[in-house]
Amino acid sequence: EAGVAQSPRYKIIEKRQSVAFWCNPISGHATLYWYQQILGQGPKLLIQFQNNGVVDDSQLPKDRFSAERLKGVDSTLKIQPAKLEDSAVYLCASSLLEFYNEQFFGPGTRLTVL
Amino acid sequence: SQQGEEDPQALSIQEGENATMNCSYKTSINNLQWYRQNSGRGLVHLILIRSNEREKHSGRLRVTLDTSKKSSSLLITASRAADTASYFCATDLYGNKLVFGAGTILRVKS
């Protein structure tokens, strides 16, 4: 089966610019996650969707970050405006069920903010 | 805040040796998962152990869980150069919301 797809793989922007990331989860996976992974750290959950509804966005900096999952399939994560500390790898993951099961990760988007 | 803390932060061994990584966490969990991340790649799920399980095996991997000590260990037997990667434990507190540790960097020398 095809894995989780993400694009772009790399993005370099100036601070205060906007950027958007796209994710296509594994077909049939109802739950989708966005993580931020800063160099040298483990991934940190930003937002979790169940179908097209938000389950958890407690760690999403809502003043600059937004995410949506229209029609319960693809998702986009946007940062506007970007700050230097947003430089990180943004990982998308999906899982078949909402509870007690493994997550499948995409390759990530490496964002550099200058 | 990070729930799981891996130990050691880095580990370097020879091919064929066993590698053991430990994870400690702070609060009660539903399950604990181990993931591998090769350089520049996404994470790959290795094994999930539920809170009522004590040990689980998958190929050359052995995971133990001690809920009384709030700790888990990952053992990779007969390591290979291809096992070189970062290994993360992730605790599932509720609703499949995973909290990852900072990871252990494993280097297997051939």
JSON list of C-alpha atoms in Angstrom, two decimals:
[
{"chain": "A", "resi": 1, "resn": "GLU", "atom": "CA", "xyz": [0.00, 0.00, 0.00]},
{"chain": "A", "resi": 2, "resn": "ALA", "atom": "CA", "xyz": [1.14, 3.55, -0.64]},
{"chain": "A", "resi": 3, "resn": "GLY", "atom": "CA", "xyz": [2.55, 5.38, 2.36]},
{"chain": "A", "resi": 4, "resn": "VAL", "atom": "CA", "xyz": [1.87, 8.84, 3.73]},
{"chain": "A", "resi": 5, "resn": "ALA", "atom": "CA", "xyz": [2.79, 11.47, 1.15]},
{"chain": "A", "resi": 6, "resn": "GLN", "atom": "CA", "xyz": [4.05, 14.93, 2.01]},
{"chain": "A", "resi": 7, "resn": "SER", "atom": "CA", "xyz": [5.10, 17.91, -0.04]},
{"chain": "A", "resi": 8, "resn": "PRO", "atom": "CA", "xyz": [7.24, 19.83, -0.41]},
{"chain": "A", "resi": 9, "resn": "ARG", "atom": "CA", "xyz": [10.22, 17.93, 1.02]},
{"chain": "A", "resi": 10, "resn": "TYR", "atom": "CA", "xyz": [12.22, 21.08, 1.63]},
{"chain": "A", "resi": 11, "resn": "LYS", "atom": "CA", "xyz": [11.29, 24.74, 2.01]},
{"chain": "A", "resi": 12, "resn": "ILE", "atom": "CA", "xyz": [13.40, 27.81, 2.73]},
{"chain": "A", "resi": 13, "resn": "ILE", "atom": "CA", "xyz": [11.66, 31.09, 3.53]},
{"chain": "A", "resi": 14, "resn": "GLU", "atom": "CA", "xyz": [12.39, 34.44, 5.13]},
{"chain": "A", "resi": 15, "resn": "LYS", "atom": "CA", "xyz": [10.93, 35.23, 8.53]},
{"chain": "A", "resi": 16, "resn": "ARG", "atom": "CA", "xyz": [7.48, 36.79, 8.43]},
{"chain": "A", "resi": 17, "resn": "GLN", "atom": "CA", "xyz": [6.68, 34.97, 5.18]},
{"chain": "A", "resi": 18, "resn": "SER", "atom": "CA", "xyz": [3.94, 32.35, 4.90]},
{"chain": "A", "resi": 19, "resn": "VAL", "atom": "CA", "xyz": [4.32, 28.67, 4.10]},
{"chain": "A", "resi": 20, "resn": "ALA", "atom": "CA", "xyz": [1.99, 25.72, 3.61]},
{"chain": "A", "resi": 21, "resn": "PHE", "atom": "CA", "xyz": [2.58, 21.99, 3.82]},
{"chain": "A", "resi": 22, "resn": "TRP", "atom": "CA", "xyz": [0.45, 19.26, 2.32]},
{"chain": "A", "resi": 23, "resn": "CYS", "atom": "CA", "xyz": [-0.21, 15.72, 3.49]},
{"chain": "A", "resi": 24, "resn": "ASN", "atom": "CA", "xyz": [-2.03, 12.79, 1.94]},
{"chain": "A", "resi": 25, "resn": "PRO", "atom": "CA", "xyz": [-2.55, 9.98, 4.45]},
{"chain": "A", "resi": 26, "resn": "ILE", "atom": "CA", "xyz": [-2.81, 6.26, 3.79]},
{"chain": "A", "resi": 27, "resn": "SER", "atom": "CA", "xyz": [-6.13, 5.45, 2.15]},
{"chain": "A", "resi": 28, "resn": "GLY", "atom": "CA", "xyz": [-8.77, 4.58, 4.72]},
{"chain": "A", "resi": 29, "resn": "HIS", "atom": "CA", "xyz": [-6.92, 6.04, 7.70]},
{"chain": "A", "resi": 30, "resn": "ALA", "atom": "CA", "xyz": [-9.37, 8.15, 9.67]},
{"chain": "A", "resi": 31, "resn": "THR", "atom": "CA", "xyz": [-6.88, 9.77, 12.02]},
{"chain": "A", "resi": 32, "resn": "LEU", "atom": "CA", "xyz": [-4.26, 12.26, 10.85]},
{"chain": "A", "resi": 33, "resn": "TYR", "atom": "CA", "xyz": [-1.54, 13.97, 12.88]},
{"chain": "A", "resi": 34, "resn": "TRP", "atom": "CA", "xyz": [0.87, 16.85, 12.34]},
{"chain": "A", "resi": 35, "resn": "TYR", "atom": "CA", "xyz": [4.10, 16.86, 14.33]},
{"chain": "A", "resi": 36, "resn": "GLN", "atom": "CA", "xyz": [6.92, 19.36, 14.65]},
{"chain": "A", "resi": 37, "resn": "GLN", "atom": "CA", "xyz": [10.40, 17.91, 15.13]},
{"chain": "A", "resi": 38, "resn": "ILE", "atom": "CA", "xyz": [13.13, 20.36, 16.07]},
{"chain": "A", "resi": 39, "resn": "LEU", "atom": "CA", "xyz": [16.70, 19.19, 15.48]},
{"chain": "A", "resi": 40, "resn": "GLY", "atom": "CA", "xyz": [17.89, 16.89, 18.24]},
{"chain": "A", "resi": 41, "resn": "GLN", "atom": "CA", "xyz": [14.42, 16.42, 19.74]},
{"chain": "A", "resi": 42, "resn": "GLY", "atom": "CA", "xyz": [11.57, 13.98, 19.38]},
{"chain": "A", "resi": 43, "resn": "PRO", "atom": "CA", "xyz": [8.43, 14.88, 17.44]},
{"chain": "A", "resi": 44, "resn": "LYS", "atom": "CA", "xyz": [5.89, 17.07, 19.20]},
{"chain": "A", "resi": 45, "resn": "LEU", "atom": "CA", "xyz": [2.21, 16.72, 18.33]},
{"chain": "A", "resi": 46, "resn": "LEU", "atom": "CA", "xyz": [0.71, 19.90, 16.90]},
{"chain": "A", "resi": 47, "resn": "ILE", "atom": "CA", "xyz": [-2.75, 18.75, 15.90]},
{"chain": "A", "resi": 48, "resn": "GLN", "atom": "CA", "xyz": [-4.77, 15.54, 15.59]},
{"chain": "A", "resi": 49, "resn": "PHE", "atom": "CA", "xyz": [-7.76, 15.07, 13.27]},
{"chain": "A", "resi": 50, "resn": "GLN", "atom": "CA", "xyz": [-10.37, 12.35, 13.37]},
{"chain": "A", "resi": 51, "resn": "ASN", "atom": "CA", "xyz": [-11.89, 12.40, 9.87]},
{"chain": "A", "resi": 52, "resn": "ASN", "atom": "CA", "xyz": [-12.31, 16.15, 9.31]},
{"chain": "A", "resi": 53, "resn": "GLY", "atom": "CA", "xyz": [-12.79, 17.10, 12.96]},
{"chain": "A", "resi": 54, "resn": "VAL", "atom": "CA", "xyz": [-10.08, 18.33, 15.32]},
{"chain": "A", "resi": 55, "resn": "VAL", "atom": "CA", "xyz": [-9.44, 15.99, 18.27]},
{"chain": "A", "resi": 56, "resn": "ASP", "atom": "CA", "xyz": [-6.51, 17.81, 19.86]},
{"chain": "A", "resi": 57, "resn": "ASP", "atom": "CA", "xyz": [-4.83, 21.09, 18.95]},
{"chain": "A", "resi": 58, "resn": "SER", "atom": "CA", "xyz": [-3.65, 22.04, 22.43]},
{"chain": "A", "resi": 59, "resn": "GLN", "atom": "CA", "xyz": [-0.02, 22.46, 21.33]},
{"chain": "A", "resi": 60, "resn": "LEU", "atom": "CA", "xyz": [-0.72, 24.30, 18.08]},
{"chain": "A", "resi": 61, "resn": "PRO", "atom": "CA", "xyz": [0.40, 27.96, 18.24]},
{"chain": "A", "resi": 62, "resn": "LYS", "atom": "CA", "xyz": [-2.90, 29.25, 16.95]},
{"chain": "A", "resi": 63, "resn": "ASP", "atom": "CA", "xyz": [-1.74, 32.82, 16.50]},
{"chain": "A", "resi": 64, "resn": "ARG", "atom": "CA", "xyz": [0.39, 31.73, 13.56]},
{"chain": "A", "resi": 65, "resn": "PHE", "atom": "CA", "xyz": [-0.34, 28.08, 12.77]},
{"chain": "A", "resi": 66, "resn": "SER", "atom": "CA", "xyz": [-3.51, 26.73, 11.19]},
{"chain": "A", "resi": 67, "resn": "ALA", "atom": "CA", "xyz": [-4.47, 23.35, 9.81]},
{"chain": "A", "resi": 68, "resn": "GLU", "atom": "CA", "xyz": [-7.42, 21.89, 8.01]},
{"chain": "A", "resi": 69, "resn": "ARG", "atom": "CA", "xyz": [-8.51, 18.52, 6.72]},
{"chain": "A", "resi": 70, "resn": "LEU", "atom": "CA", "xyz": [-11.22, 19.03, 4.18]},
{"chain": "A", "resi": 71, "resn": "LYS", "atom": "CA", "xyz": [-13.37, 16.01, 3.30]},
{"chain": "A", "resi": 72, "resn": "GLY", "atom": "CA", "xyz": [-11.50, 13.95, 5.87]},
{"chain": "A", "resi": 73, "resn": "VAL", "atom": "CA", "xyz": [-8.63, 13.00, 3.55]},
{"chain": "A", "resi": 74, "resn": "ASP", "atom": "CA", "xyz": [-5.81, 15.42, 2.63]},
{"chain": "A", "resi": 75, "resn": "SER", "atom": "CA", "xyz": [-4.60, 18.01, 5.08]},
{"chain": "A", "resi": 76, "resn": "THR", "atom": "CA", "xyz": [-2.68, 21.28, 4.94]},
{"chain": "A", "resi": 77, "resn": "LEU", "atom": "CA", "xyz": [-0.69, 22.96, 7.68]},
{"chain": "A", "resi": 78, "resn": "LYS", "atom": "CA", "xyz": [0.02, 26.67, 7.33]},
{"chain": "A", "resi": 79, "resn": "ILE", "atom": "CA", "xyz": [2.35, 29.02, 9.15]},
{"chain": "A", "resi": 80, "resn": "GLN", "atom": "CA", "xyz": [1.71, 32.73, 8.84]},
{"chain": "A", "resi": 81, "resn": "PRO", "atom": "CA", "xyz": [3.91, 34.60, 9.63]},
{"chain": "A", "resi": 82, "resn": "ALA", "atom": "CA", "xyz": [6.92, 32.35, 10.15]},
{"chain": "A", "resi": 83, "resn": "LYS", "atom": "CA", "xyz": [9.48, 32.92, 12.89]},
{"chain": "A", "resi": 84, "resn": "LEU", "atom": "CA", "xyz": [13.07, 31.74, 13.11]},
{"chain": "A", "resi": 85, "resn": "GLU", "atom": "CA", "xyz": [12.12, 29.20, 15.80]},
{"chain": "A", "resi": 86, "resn": "ASP", "atom": "CA", "xyz": [9.72, 27.51, 13.38]},
{"chain": "A", "resi": 87, "resn": "SER", "atom": "CA", "xyz": [12.70, 25.94, 11.60]},
{"chain": "A", "resi": 88, "resn": "ALA", "atom": "CA", "xyz": [12.06, 22.23, 11.99]},
{"chain": "A", "resi": 89, "resn": "VAL", "atom": "CA", "xyz": [10.88, 19.11, 10.21]},
{"chain": "A", "resi": 90, "resn": "TYR", "atom": "CA", "xyz": [7.10, 18.90, 9.95]},
{"chain": "A", "resi": 91, "resn": "LEU", "atom": "CA", "xyz": [5.89, 15.33, 9.97]},
{"chain": "A", "resi": 92, "resn": "CYS", "atom": "CA", "xyz": [2.48, 14.07, 8.98]},
{"chain": "A", "resi": 93, "resn": "ALA", "atom": "CA", "xyz": [1.25, 10.72, 10.24]},
{"chain": "A", "resi": 94, "resn": "SER", "atom": "CA", "xyz": [-1.94, 8.69, 9.96]},
{"chain": "A", "resi": 95, "resn": "SER", "atom": "CA", "xyz": [-3.49, 5.76, 11.75]},
{"chain": "A", "resi": 96, "resn": "LEU", "atom": "CA", "xyz": [-6.35, 3.44, 10.95]},
{"chain": "A", "resi": 97, "resn": "LEU", "atom": "CA", "xyz": [-8.12, 3.87, 14.25]},
{"chain": "A", "resi": 98, "resn": "GLU", "atom": "CA", "xyz": [-8.29, 6.63, 16.79]},
{"chain": "A", "resi": 99, "resn": "PHE", "atom": "CA", "xyz": [-7.11, 4.49, 19.71]},
{"chain": "A", "resi": 100, "resn": "TYR", "atom": "CA", "xyz": [-4.29, 2.11, 20.58]},
{"chain": "A", "resi": 101, "resn": "ASN", "atom": "CA", "xyz": [-2.57, 1.58, 17.30]},
{"chain": "A", "resi": 102, "resn": "GLU", "atom": "CA", "xyz": [0.56, 2.42, 15.37]},
{"chain": "A", "resi": 103, "resn": "GLN", "atom": "CA", "xyz": [1.03, 5.59, 13.42]},
{"chain": "A", "resi": 104, "resn": "PHE", "atom": "CA", "xyz": [2.48, 5.68, 9.91]},
{"chain": "A", "resi": 105, "resn": "PHE", "atom": "CA", "xyz": [4.71, 8.65, 9.18]},
{"chain": "A", "resi": 106, "resn": "GLY", "atom": "CA", "xyz": [5.46, 10.50, 5.99]},
{"chain": "A", "resi": 107, "resn": "PRO", "atom": "CA", "xyz": [9.00, 11.59, 5.05]},
{"chain": "A", "resi": 108, "resn": "GLY", "atom": "CA", "xyz": [8.47, 15.09, 6.44]},
{"chain": "A", "resi": 109, "resn": "THR", "atom": "CA", "xyz": [9.03, 18.63, 5.20]},
{"chain": "A", "resi": 110, "resn": "ARG", "atom": "CA", "xyz": [12.22, 20.32, 6.34]},
{"chain": "A", "resi": 111, "resn": "LEU", "atom": "CA", "xyz": [11.53, 24.03, 6.88]},
{"chain": "A", "resi": 112, "resn": "THR", "atom": "CA", "xyz": [14.32, 26.56, 7.22]},
{"chain": "A", "resi": 113, "resn": "VAL", "atom": "CA", "xyz": [13.37, 30.08, 8.24]},
{"chain": "A", "resi": 114, "resn": "LEU", "atom": "CA", "xyz": [16.07, 32.70, 7.59]},
{"chain": "B", "resi": 1, "resn": "SER", "atom": "CA", "xyz": [7.00, 18.77, 27.92]},
{"chain": "B", "resi": 2, "resn": "GLN", "atom": "CA", "xyz": [8.46, 15.36, 27.16]},
{"chain": "B", "resi": 3, "resn": "GLN", "atom": "CA", "xyz": [6.99, 12.37, 28.90]},
{"chain": "B", "resi": 4, "resn": "GLY", "atom": "CA", "xyz": [9.52, 9.77, 27.83]},
{"chain": "B", "resi": 5, "resn": "GLU", "atom": "CA", "xyz": [13.24, 10.08, 28.36]},
{"chain": "B", "resi": 6, "resn": "GLU", "atom": "CA", "xyz": [15.59, 7.71, 26.56]},
{"chain": "B", "resi": 7, "resn": "ASP", "atom": "CA", "xyz": [18.89, 6.53, 27.92]},
{"chain": "B", "resi": 8, "resn": "PRO", "atom": "CA", "xyz": [21.59, 6.58, 26.69]},
{"chain": "B", "resi": 9, "resn": "GLN", "atom": "CA", "xyz": [21.47, 9.62, 24.42]},
{"chain": "B", "resi": 10, "resn": "ALA", "atom": "CA", "xyz": [23.94, 7.94, 22.08]},
{"chain": "B", "resi": 11, "resn": "LEU", "atom": "CA", "xyz": [25.26, 4.41, 21.70]},
{"chain": "B", "resi": 12, "resn": "SER", "atom": "CA", "xyz": [28.03, 3.07, 19.48]},
{"chain": "B", "resi": 13, "resn": "ILE", "atom": "CA", "xyz": [28.54, -0.68, 19.08]},
{"chain": "B", "resi": 14, "resn": "GLN", "atom": "CA", "xyz": [30.13, -3.20, 16.72]},
{"chain": "B", "resi": 15, "resn": "GLU", "atom": "CA", "xyz": [28.08, -5.17, 14.24]},
{"chain": "B", "resi": 16, "resn": "GLY", "atom": "CA", "xyz": [26.85, -8.39, 15.83]},
{"chain": "B", "resi": 17, "resn": "GLU", "atom": "CA", "xyz": [26.63, -6.96, 19.33]},
{"chain": "B", "resi": 18, "resn": "ASN", "atom": "CA", "xyz": [23.38, -6.34, 21.17]},
{"chain": "B", "resi": 19, "resn": "ALA", "atom": "CA", "xyz": [22.04, -2.83, 21.74]},
{"chain": "B", "resi": 20, "resn": "THR", "atom": "CA", "xyz": [19.87, -1.90, 24.70]},
{"chain": "B", "resi": 21, "resn": "MET", "atom": "CA", "xyz": [18.00, 1.38, 25.01]},
{"chain": "B", "resi": 22, "resn": "ASN", "atom": "CA", "xyz": [15.93, 2.45, 27.96]},
{"chain": "B", "resi": 23, "resn": "CYS", "atom": "CA", "xyz": [12.93, 4.73, 28.30]},
{"chain": "B", "resi": 24, "resn": "SER", "atom": "CA", "xyz": [11.46, 6.21, 31.46]},
{"chain": "B", "resi": 25, "resn": "TYR", "atom": "CA", "xyz": [8.18, 8.06, 31.72]},
{"chain": "B", "resi": 26, "resn": "LYS", "atom": "CA", "xyz": [6.26, 9.97, 34.33]},
{"chain": "B", "resi": 27, "resn": "THR", "atom": "CA", "xyz": [2.54, 9.22, 34.24]},
{"chain": "B", "resi": 28, "resn": "SER", "atom": "CA", "xyz": [0.29, 6.23, 33.68]},
{"chain": "B", "resi": 29, "resn": "ILE", "atom": "CA", "xyz": [-0.02, 5.10, 30.10]},
{"chain": "B", "resi": 30, "resn": "ASN", "atom": "CA", "xyz": [-2.30, 3.06, 27.85]},
{"chain": "B", "resi": 31, "resn": "ASN", "atom": "CA", "xyz": [0.57, 1.74, 25.79]},
{"chain": "B", "resi": 32, "resn": "LEU", "atom": "CA", "xyz": [4.16, 2.48, 24.85]},
{"chain": "B", "resi": 33, "resn": "GLN", "atom": "CA", "xyz": [5.55, 2.41, 21.32]},
{"chain": "B", "resi": 34, "resn": "TRP", "atom": "CA", "xyz": [9.05, 2.36, 19.87]},
{"chain": "B", "resi": 35, "resn": "TYR", "atom": "CA", "xyz": [9.89, 4.04, 16.58]},
{"chain": "B", "resi": 36, "resn": "ARG", "atom": "CA", "xyz": [13.03, 4.18, 14.43]},
{"chain": "B", "resi": 37, "resn": "GLN", "atom": "CA", "xyz": [14.11, 7.19, 12.39]},
{"chain": "B", "resi": 38, "resn": "ASN", "atom": "CA", "xyz": [16.82, 6.96, 9.79]},
{"chain": "B", "resi": 39, "resn": "SER", "atom": "CA", "xyz": [18.66, 10.16, 8.98]},
{"chain": "B", "resi": 40, "resn": "GLY", "atom": "CA", "xyz": [16.47, 12.53, 6.99]},
{"chain": "B", "resi": 41, "resn": "ARG", "atom": "CA", "xyz": [13.50, 10.19, 6.97]},
{"chain": "B", "resi": 42, "resn": "GLY", "atom": "CA", "xyz": [10.16, 9.84, 8.71]},
{"chain": "B", "resi": 43, "resn": "LEU", "atom": "CA", "xyz": [9.60, 7.55, 11.66]},
{"chain": "B", "resi": 44, "resn": "VAL", "atom": "CA", "xyz": [8.93, 3.84, 11.30]},
{"chain": "B", "resi": 45, "resn": "HIS", "atom": "CA", "xyz": [6.88, 1.98, 13.89]},
{"chain": "B", "resi": 46, "resn": "LEU", "atom": "CA", "xyz": [8.75, -0.93, 15.49]},
{"chain": "B", "resi": 47, "resn": "ILE", "atom": "CA", "xyz": [6.61, -2.32, 18.26]},
{"chain": "B", "resi": 48, "resn": "LEU", "atom": "CA", "xyz": [3.66, -1.46, 20.53]},
{"chain": "B", "resi": 49, "resn": "ILE", "atom": "CA", "xyz": [3.37, -2.85, 24.04]},
{"chain": "B", "resi": 50, "resn": "ARG", "atom": "CA", "xyz": [0.18, -2.38, 26.02]},
{"chain": "B", "resi": 51, "resn": "SER", "atom": "CA", "xyz": [0.16, -1.44, 29.69]},
{"chain": "B", "resi": 52, "resn": "ASN", "atom": "CA", "xyz": [-0.96, -4.94, 30.71]},
{"chain": "B", "resi": 53, "resn": "GLU", "atom": "CA", "xyz": [1.90, -6.63, 28.82]},
{"chain": "B", "resi": 54, "resn": "ARG", "atom": "CA", "xyz": [5.37, -7.17, 30.22]},
{"chain": "B", "resi": 55, "resn": "GLU", "atom": "CA", "xyz": [7.36, -8.34, 27.21]},
{"chain": "B", "resi": 56, "resn": "LYS", "atom": "CA", "xyz": [7.00, -8.45, 23.46]},
{"chain": "B", "resi": 57, "resn": "HIS", "atom": "CA", "xyz": [9.16, -9.76, 20.63]},
{"chain": "B", "resi": 58, "resn": "SER", "atom": "CA", "xyz": [9.37, -8.91, 16.96]},
{"chain": "B", "resi": 59, "resn": "GLY", "atom": "CA", "xyz": [12.19, -10.49, 14.97]},
{"chain": "B", "resi": 60, "resn": "ARG", "atom": "CA", "xyz": [15.46, -9.27, 16.52]},
{"chain": "B", "resi": 61, "resn": "LEU", "atom": "CA", "xyz": [13.62, -6.80, 18.76]},
{"chain": "B", "resi": 62, "resn": "ARG", "atom": "CA", "xyz": [12.62, -7.41, 22.36]},
{"chain": "B", "resi": 63, "resn": "VAL", "atom": "CA", "xyz": [10.69, -4.84, 24.35]},
{"chain": "B", "resi": 64, "resn": "THR", "atom": "CA", "xyz": [9.96, -4.98, 28.06]},
{"chain": "B", "resi": 65, "resn": "LEU", "atom": "CA", "xyz": [7.64, -2.79, 30.09]},
{"chain": "B", "resi": 66, "resn": "ASP", "atom": "CA", "xyz": [7.69, -2.30, 33.85]},
{"chain": "B", "resi": 67, "resn": "THR", "atom": "CA", "xyz": [4.73, -0.12, 34.79]},
{"chain": "B", "resi": 68, "resn": "SER", "atom": "CA", "xyz": [5.70, -0.13, 38.47]},
{"chain": "B", "resi": 69, "resn": "LYS", "atom": "CA", "xyz": [9.00, 1.52, 37.58]},
{"chain": "B", "resi": 70, "resn": "LYS", "atom": "CA", "xyz": [7.50, 3.47, 34.67]},
{"chain": "B", "resi": 71, "resn": "SER", "atom": "CA", "xyz": [10.21, 2.22, 32.36]},
{"chain": "B", "resi": 72, "resn": "SER", "atom": "CA", "xyz": [10.69, 0.27, 29.15]},
{"chain": "B", "resi": 73, "resn": "SER", "atom": "CA", "xyz": [13.66, -1.16, 27.34]},
{"chain": "B", "resi": 74, "resn": "LEU", "atom": "CA", "xyz": [14.32, -1.99, 23.69]},
{"chain": "B", "resi": 75, "resn": "LEU", "atom": "CA", "xyz": [16.85, -4.71, 22.93]},
{"chain": "B", "resi": 76, "resn": "ILE", "atom": "CA", "xyz": [18.16, -5.20, 19.41]},
{"chain": "B", "resi": 77, "resn": "THR", "atom": "CA", "xyz": [20.04, -8.48, 19.11]},
{"chain": "B", "resi": 78, "resn": "ALA", "atom": "CA", "xyz": [22.81, -9.24, 16.62]},
{"chain": "B", "resi": 79, "resn": "SER", "atom": "CA", "xyz": [22.89, -5.66, 15.39]},
{"chain": "B", "resi": 80, "resn": "ARG", "atom": "CA", "xyz": [23.61, -4.76, 11.78]},
{"chain": "B", "resi": 81, "resn": "ALA", "atom": "CA", "xyz": [24.96, -1.62, 10.15]},
{"chain": "B", "resi": 82, "resn": "ALA", "atom": "CA", "xyz": [21.45, -1.01, 8.80]},
{"chain": "B", "resi": 83, "resn": "ASP", "atom": "CA", "xyz": [20.20, -0.62, 12.39]},
{"chain": "B", "resi": 84, "resn": "THR", "atom": "CA", "xyz": [22.06, 2.69, 12.60]},
{"chain": "B", "resi": 85, "resn": "ALA", "atom": "CA", "xyz": [19.32, 5.21, 13.33]},
{"chain": "B", "resi": 86, "resn": "SER", "atom": "CA", "xyz": [17.63, 7.20, 16.10]},
{"chain": "B", "resi": 87, "resn": "TYR", "atom": "CA", "xyz": [15.23, 5.28, 18.30]},
{"chain": "B", "resi": 88, "resn": "PHE", "atom": "CA", "xyz": [12.33, 6.94, 20.08]},
{"chain": "B", "resi": 89, "resn": "CYS", "atom": "CA", "xyz": [9.94, 5.73, 22.71]},
{"chain": "B", "resi": 90, "resn": "ALA", "atom": "CA", "xyz": [6.47, 7.25, 22.65]},
{"chain": "B", "resi": 91, "resn": "THR", "atom": "CA", "xyz": [3.89, 6.99, 25.38]},
{"chain": "B", "resi": 92, "resn": "ASP", "atom": "CA", "xyz": [0.19, 6.92, 24.61]},
{"chain": "B", "resi": 93, "resn": "LEU", "atom": "CA", "xyz": [-1.61, 8.62, 27.45]},
{"chain": "B", "resi": 94, "resn": "TYR", "atom": "CA", "xyz": [-5.05, 8.63, 25.82]},
{"chain": "B", "resi": 95, "resn": "GLY", "atom": "CA", "xyz": [-6.67, 8.78, 22.43]},
{"chain": "B", "resi": 96, "resn": "ASN", "atom": "CA", "xyz": [-3.54, 7.69, 20.55]},
{"chain": "B", "resi": 97, "resn": "LYS", "atom": "CA", "xyz": [-1.92, 11.00, 21.46]},
{"chain": "B", "resi": 98, "resn": "LEU", "atom": "CA", "xyz": [1.77, 10.09, 21.49]},
{"chain": "B", "resi": 99, "resn": "VAL", "atom": "CA", "xyz": [4.38, 11.93, 23.53]},
{"chain": "B", "resi": 100, "resn": "PHE", "atom": "CA", "xyz": [7.89, 11.24, 22.25]},
{"chain": "B", "resi": 101, "resn": "GLY", "atom": "CA", "xyz": [11.18, 11.29, 24.10]},
{"chain": "B", "resi": 102, "resn": "ALA", "atom": "CA", "xyz": [14.33, 12.90, 22.73]},
{"chain": "B", "resi": 103, "resn": "GLY", "atom": "CA", "xyz": [15.62, 9.61, 21.35]},
{"chain": "B", "resi": 104, "resn": "THR", "atom": "CA", "xyz": [18.73, 7.46, 21.42]},
{"chain": "B", "resi": 105, "resn": "ILE", "atom": "CA", "xyz": [21.16, 7.72, 18.52]},
{"chain": "B", "resi": 106, "resn": "LEU", "atom": "CA", "xyz": [22.48, 4.24, 17.69]},
{"chain": "B", "resi": 107, "resn": "ARG", "atom": "CA", "xyz": [25.54, 3.76, 15.54]},
{"chain": "B", "resi": 108, "resn": "VAL", "atom": "CA", "xyz": [26.47, 0.23, 14.48]},
{"chain": "B", "resi": 109, "resn": "LYS", "atom": "CA", "xyz": [30.00, -0.03, 13.13]},
{"chain": "B", "resi": 110, "resn": "SER", "atom": "CA", "xyz": [30.81, -2.67, 10.54]}
]
